[in-house]
mmCIF file of C-alpha atoms in Angstrom:
data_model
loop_
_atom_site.group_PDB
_atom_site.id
_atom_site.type_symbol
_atom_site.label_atom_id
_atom_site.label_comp_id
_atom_site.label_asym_id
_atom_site.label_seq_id
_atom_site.Cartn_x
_atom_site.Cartn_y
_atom_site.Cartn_z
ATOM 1 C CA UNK A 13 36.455 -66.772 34.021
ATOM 2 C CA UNK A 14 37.494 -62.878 34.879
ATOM 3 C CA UNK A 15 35.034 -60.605 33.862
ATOM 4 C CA UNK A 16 36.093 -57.986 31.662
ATOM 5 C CA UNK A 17 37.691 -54.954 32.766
ATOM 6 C CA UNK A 18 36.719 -51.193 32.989
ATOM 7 C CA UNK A 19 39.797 -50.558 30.674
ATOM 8 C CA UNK A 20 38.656 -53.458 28.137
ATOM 9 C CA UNK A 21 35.304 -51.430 27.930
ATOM 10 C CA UNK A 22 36.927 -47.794 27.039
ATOM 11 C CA UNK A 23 39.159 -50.027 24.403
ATOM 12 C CA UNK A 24 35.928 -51.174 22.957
ATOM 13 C CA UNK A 25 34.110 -47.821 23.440
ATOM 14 C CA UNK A 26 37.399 -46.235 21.586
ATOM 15 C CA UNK A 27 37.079 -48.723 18.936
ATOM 16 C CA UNK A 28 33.046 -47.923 18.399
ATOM 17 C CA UNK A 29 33.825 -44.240 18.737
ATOM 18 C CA UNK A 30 31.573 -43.730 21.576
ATOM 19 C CA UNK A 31 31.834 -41.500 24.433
ATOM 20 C CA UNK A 32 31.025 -43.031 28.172
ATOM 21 C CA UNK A 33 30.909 -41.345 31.125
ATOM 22 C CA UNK A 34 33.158 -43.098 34.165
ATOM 23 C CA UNK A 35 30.236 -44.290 35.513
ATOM 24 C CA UNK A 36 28.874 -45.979 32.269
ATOM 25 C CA UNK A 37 32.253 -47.822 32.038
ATOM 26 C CA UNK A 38 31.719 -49.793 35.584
ATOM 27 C CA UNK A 39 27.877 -50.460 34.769
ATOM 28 C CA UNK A 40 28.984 -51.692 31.194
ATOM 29 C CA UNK A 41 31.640 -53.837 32.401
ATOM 30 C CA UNK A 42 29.400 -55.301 34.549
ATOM 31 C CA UNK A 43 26.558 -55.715 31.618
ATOM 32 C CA UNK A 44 29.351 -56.986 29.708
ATOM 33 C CA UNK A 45 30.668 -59.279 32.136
ATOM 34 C CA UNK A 46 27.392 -61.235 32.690
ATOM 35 C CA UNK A 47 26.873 -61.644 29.013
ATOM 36 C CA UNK A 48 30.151 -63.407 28.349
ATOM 37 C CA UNK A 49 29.410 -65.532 31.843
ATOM 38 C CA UNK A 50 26.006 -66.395 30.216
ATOM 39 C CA UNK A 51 28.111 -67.443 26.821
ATOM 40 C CA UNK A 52 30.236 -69.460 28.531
ATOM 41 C CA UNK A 53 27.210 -71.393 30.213
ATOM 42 C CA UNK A 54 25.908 -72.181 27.053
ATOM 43 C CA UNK A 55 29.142 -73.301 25.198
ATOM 44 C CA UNK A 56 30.004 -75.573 28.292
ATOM 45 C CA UNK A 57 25.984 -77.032 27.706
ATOM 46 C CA UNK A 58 26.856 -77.566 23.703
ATOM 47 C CA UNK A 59 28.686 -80.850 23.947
ATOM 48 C CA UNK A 60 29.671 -82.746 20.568
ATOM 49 C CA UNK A 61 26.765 -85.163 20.860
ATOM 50 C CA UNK A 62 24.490 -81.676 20.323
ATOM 51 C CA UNK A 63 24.727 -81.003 16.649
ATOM 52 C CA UNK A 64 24.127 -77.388 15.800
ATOM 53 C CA UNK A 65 21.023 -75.975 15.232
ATOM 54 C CA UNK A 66 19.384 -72.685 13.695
ATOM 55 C CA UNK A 67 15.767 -73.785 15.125
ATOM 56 C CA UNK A 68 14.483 -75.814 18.276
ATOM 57 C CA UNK A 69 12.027 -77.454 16.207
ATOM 58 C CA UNK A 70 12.237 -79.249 12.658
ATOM 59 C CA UNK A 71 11.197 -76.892 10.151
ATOM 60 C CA UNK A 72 10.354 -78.076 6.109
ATOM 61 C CA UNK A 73 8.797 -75.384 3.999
ATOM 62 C CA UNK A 74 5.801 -76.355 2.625
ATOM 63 C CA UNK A 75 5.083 -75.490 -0.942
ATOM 64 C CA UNK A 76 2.170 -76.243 -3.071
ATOM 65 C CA UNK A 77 2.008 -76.831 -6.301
ATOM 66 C CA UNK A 78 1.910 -74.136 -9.617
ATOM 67 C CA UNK A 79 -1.488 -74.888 -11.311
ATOM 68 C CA UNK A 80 -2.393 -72.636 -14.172
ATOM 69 C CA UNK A 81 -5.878 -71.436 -12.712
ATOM 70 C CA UNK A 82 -7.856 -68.644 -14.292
ATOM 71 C CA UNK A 83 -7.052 -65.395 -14.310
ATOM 72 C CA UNK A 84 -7.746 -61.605 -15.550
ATOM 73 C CA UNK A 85 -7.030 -61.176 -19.241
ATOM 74 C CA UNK A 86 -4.070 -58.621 -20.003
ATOM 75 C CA UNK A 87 -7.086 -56.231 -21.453
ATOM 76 C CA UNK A 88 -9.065 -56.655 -18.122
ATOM 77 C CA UNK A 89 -5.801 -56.011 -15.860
ATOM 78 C CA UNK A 90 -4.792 -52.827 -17.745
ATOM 79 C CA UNK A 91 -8.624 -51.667 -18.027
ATOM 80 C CA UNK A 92 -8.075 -49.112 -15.035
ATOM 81 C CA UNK A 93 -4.655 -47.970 -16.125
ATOM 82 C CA UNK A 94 -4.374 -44.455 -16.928
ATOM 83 C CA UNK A 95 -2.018 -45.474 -19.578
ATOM 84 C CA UNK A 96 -0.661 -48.445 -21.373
ATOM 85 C CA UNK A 97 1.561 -49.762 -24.108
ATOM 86 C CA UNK A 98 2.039 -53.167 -25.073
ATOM 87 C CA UNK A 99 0.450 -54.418 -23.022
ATOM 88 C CA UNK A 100 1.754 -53.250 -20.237
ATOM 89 C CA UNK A 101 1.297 -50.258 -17.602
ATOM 90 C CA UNK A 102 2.966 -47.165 -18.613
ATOM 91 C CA UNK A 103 4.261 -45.172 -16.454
ATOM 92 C CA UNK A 104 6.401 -41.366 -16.031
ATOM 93 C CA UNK A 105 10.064 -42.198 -17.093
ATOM 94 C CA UNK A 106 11.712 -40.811 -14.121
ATOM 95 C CA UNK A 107 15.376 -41.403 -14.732
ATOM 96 C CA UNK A 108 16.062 -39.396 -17.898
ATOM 97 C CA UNK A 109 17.313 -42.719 -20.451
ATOM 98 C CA UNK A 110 16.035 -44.456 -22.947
#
């Protein structure tokens, strides 16, 4: 596969609006180059006996379960508030509705 060229890399630097330097555009080619080598690698590896994956390993989420377990009383949660109202935590309205 040909690596890609210094006039590919101005293309893409025109299309990013970014401004290289002459010298940038042969080290980037180069940069670029390996890392589409290094993709092709790995898509010649991934044969259609691999399935795809997101994660080397199996991952399940583990989860327990919701048990109601005791907890502050609404009266014992809002007893440092400043101020309250309905039981909740009232607070500065800071964006000017109702």
């Amino acid at each position: 596969m040909p690596g890609i060229t210094r006039e590919e890399v101005a293309h893409l630097a025109r299309l990013a609006r970014l401004e290289l330097k002459p010298e940038e555009l042969d080290h980037f080619a180069g940069q670029l180059g390996d890392i589409i080598g290094a993709v092709a690698r790995v898509s010649e590896v991934a044969d259609q006996d691999v399935p795809p994956t997101s994660h080397p390993l199996p991952l399940t989420n583990v989860m327990r379960a919701d048990e109601v377990r005791p907890s502050l009383t609404p009266e014992q949660a809002l007893s440092g508030a400043p101020a309250q109202e309905q039981q909740r935590f009232k607070v500065p309205q800071i964006l000017g509705e109702e």
